[in-house]
XYZ file of C-alpha atoms in Angstrom:
182
model
C -37.522 -84.919 63.602
C -41.163 -84.905 62.647
C -42.584 -88.337 63.474
C -45.272 -88.185 60.797
C -42.827 -87.330 58.014
C -39.801 -89.361 59.080
C -40.154 -93.076 58.321
C -39.202 -95.508 61.040
C -36.838 -97.396 58.695
C -33.872 -96.174 56.700
C -31.214 -97.914 54.626
C -27.514 -98.111 55.394
C -24.501 -100.234 54.497
C -23.491 -103.395 56.344
C -20.515 -101.468 57.754
C -22.773 -98.751 59.178
C -25.012 -101.471 60.613
C -21.960 -102.965 62.302
C -21.131 -99.557 63.791
C -24.659 -99.348 65.226
C -24.315 -102.835 66.700
C -20.959 -101.936 68.248
C -22.689 -99.212 70.296
C -24.697 -101.830 72.243
C -24.076 -104.649 74.690
C -27.486 -106.307 74.827
C -29.449 -107.712 71.906
C -32.773 -109.333 71.140
C -33.996 -110.939 67.941
C -37.404 -111.936 66.656
C -38.881 -113.528 63.573
C -39.452 -111.149 60.662
C -43.121 -110.343 60.055
C -42.593 -110.202 56.289
C -41.002 -113.646 56.247
C -43.795 -115.022 58.449
C -46.497 -113.586 56.159
C -44.861 -115.246 53.157
C -44.304 -118.598 54.929
C -40.539 -118.288 55.147
C -37.762 -116.919 53.019
C -35.878 -118.320 50.051
C -32.819 -116.245 50.858
C -32.213 -116.314 54.609
C -33.239 -117.402 58.067
C -36.464 -116.020 59.505
C -35.137 -114.579 62.798
C -33.352 -111.491 61.494
C -35.099 -108.587 63.253
C -32.397 -107.394 65.638
C -33.317 -105.111 68.531
C -31.140 -103.033 70.837
C -33.945 -102.470 73.370
C -35.927 -105.226 75.019
C -39.300 -103.502 74.924
C -39.545 -102.407 71.286
C -43.271 -102.568 70.426
C -45.006 -104.117 67.429
C -42.369 -106.218 65.767
C -42.324 -109.915 64.818
C -42.724 -112.997 66.985
C -40.538 -115.352 69.036
C -38.519 -112.554 70.584
C -35.507 -113.699 72.598
C -32.253 -112.362 73.994
C -29.173 -113.317 71.998
C -25.414 -113.164 72.487
C -22.917 -111.028 70.614
C -21.754 -114.185 68.804
C -25.315 -114.739 67.568
C -25.500 -111.111 66.403
C -22.222 -111.624 64.533
C -23.733 -114.714 62.853
C -26.725 -112.645 61.682
C -24.370 -109.981 60.280
C -22.315 -112.646 58.515
C -25.443 -114.141 56.958
C -26.706 -110.686 55.960
C -23.511 -110.108 54.015
C -23.391 -113.584 52.451
C -27.084 -113.589 51.486
C -27.129 -109.984 50.241
C -29.634 -108.667 52.767
C -30.299 -104.934 52.943
C -29.402 -103.414 56.308
C -32.405 -101.338 57.407
C -32.132 -99.804 60.876
C -35.347 -98.734 62.575
C -35.930 -95.768 64.828
C -37.976 -95.592 67.995
C -41.517 -94.193 67.909
C -40.254 -90.657 68.626
C -37.612 -91.016 65.865
C -34.893 -89.966 68.310
C -32.817 -93.160 68.472
C -32.084 -96.318 66.519
C -33.659 -99.260 68.332
C -32.610 -102.069 66.006
C -31.971 -103.343 62.504
C -34.042 -105.346 60.047
C -32.160 -107.345 57.431
C -34.314 -107.370 54.322
C -34.421 -109.350 51.092
C -36.202 -109.130 47.793
C -38.199 -112.361 47.968
C -40.393 -111.630 50.964
C -39.837 -108.212 52.523
C -42.758 -105.869 51.969
C -40.486 -102.994 51.039
C -39.513 -104.743 47.809
C -42.891 -106.144 46.812
C -45.066 -104.704 44.021
C -47.456 -102.082 45.329
C -45.228 -101.298 48.307
C -46.497 -98.299 50.212
C -44.125 -98.618 53.182
C -42.056 -95.466 53.650
C -38.300 -95.895 54.020
C -35.591 -93.232 54.050
C -32.742 -93.490 51.589
C -29.336 -93.861 53.162
C -26.806 -91.080 53.538
C -24.740 -92.580 50.688
C -25.395 -93.098 46.984
C -23.668 -95.203 44.346
C -21.068 -93.775 42.017
C -19.991 -96.035 39.186
C -16.911 -95.514 37.045
C -18.466 -96.517 33.728
C -15.034 -96.512 32.041
C -14.016 -99.418 34.289
C -17.402 -101.184 34.291
C -17.338 -104.449 32.287
C -21.164 -104.666 32.122
C -21.110 -108.131 33.673
C -24.449 -107.594 35.412
C -23.369 -109.026 38.770
C -24.614 -105.902 40.561
C -28.114 -106.056 39.070
C -29.622 -108.974 41.036
C -28.523 -107.495 44.385
C -30.058 -104.100 43.623
C -33.533 -104.654 45.023
C -34.304 -100.958 44.515
C -33.943 -101.329 40.719
C -31.257 -98.659 40.436
C -29.077 -100.998 38.363
C -30.494 -102.818 35.362
C -29.048 -104.545 32.358
C -30.491 -103.386 29.014
C -29.079 -104.632 25.724
C -26.060 -106.102 27.569
C -25.204 -102.714 29.083
C -25.603 -101.556 32.660
C -28.077 -98.714 33.013
C -28.159 -96.838 36.307
C -31.131 -94.930 37.707
C -29.395 -93.090 40.553
C -32.701 -91.702 41.841
C -33.621 -95.283 42.760
C -30.413 -95.875 44.765
C -30.957 -96.218 48.512
C -27.253 -96.541 49.375
C -27.256 -100.095 50.753
C -23.867 -100.908 49.202
C -24.749 -104.399 48.011
C -23.682 -103.474 44.481
C -20.235 -102.461 45.767
C -19.793 -105.888 47.350
C -20.967 -107.669 44.175
C -18.767 -105.814 41.676
C -15.838 -107.991 40.511
C -13.828 -105.034 39.153
C -14.387 -102.571 42.015
C -15.772 -99.832 39.797
C -18.555 -98.872 42.233
C -18.159 -96.770 45.334
C -20.569 -95.101 47.708
C -20.347 -91.342 48.110
C -22.171 -88.859 50.312
C -25.663 -88.150 49.013
C -26.106 -84.464 48.131
């Protein structure tokens, strides 16, 4: 991979994040720089930058080793609080060294004027519009603005979908699935 063209972060589902976690036995966590810069978070705890290597450079503060049970608690909160699972690669872009769990209220990736690069996930939404009841429950969890309500109808901008899967979890009628991005 070309380091200059490949962003450090990419988006994946909570399930894929869990698979990445399951490949490791040691974990560290630190406070999220975005949450620190914005004096906390309205959505979740501040210590949500999970690392799989102890010496990952240039990330957050208050780094400490944590147990698997503490990692599981972060994953549970990420799901309950609708945080986007964003793994990060090492400097050489050859391995995943950890996961950030991002929200819309403080993470730089979702702020106006964002110029942080982030790869879209390997999956993309596919909505069965015949089954969709246009309830709008998927819209507030789509921080990438792929799903928006207009005139009481759901409008989807698939080009904006990063494949996080939060819309799938929010849909009360199960009309959304994630499929392989082409």
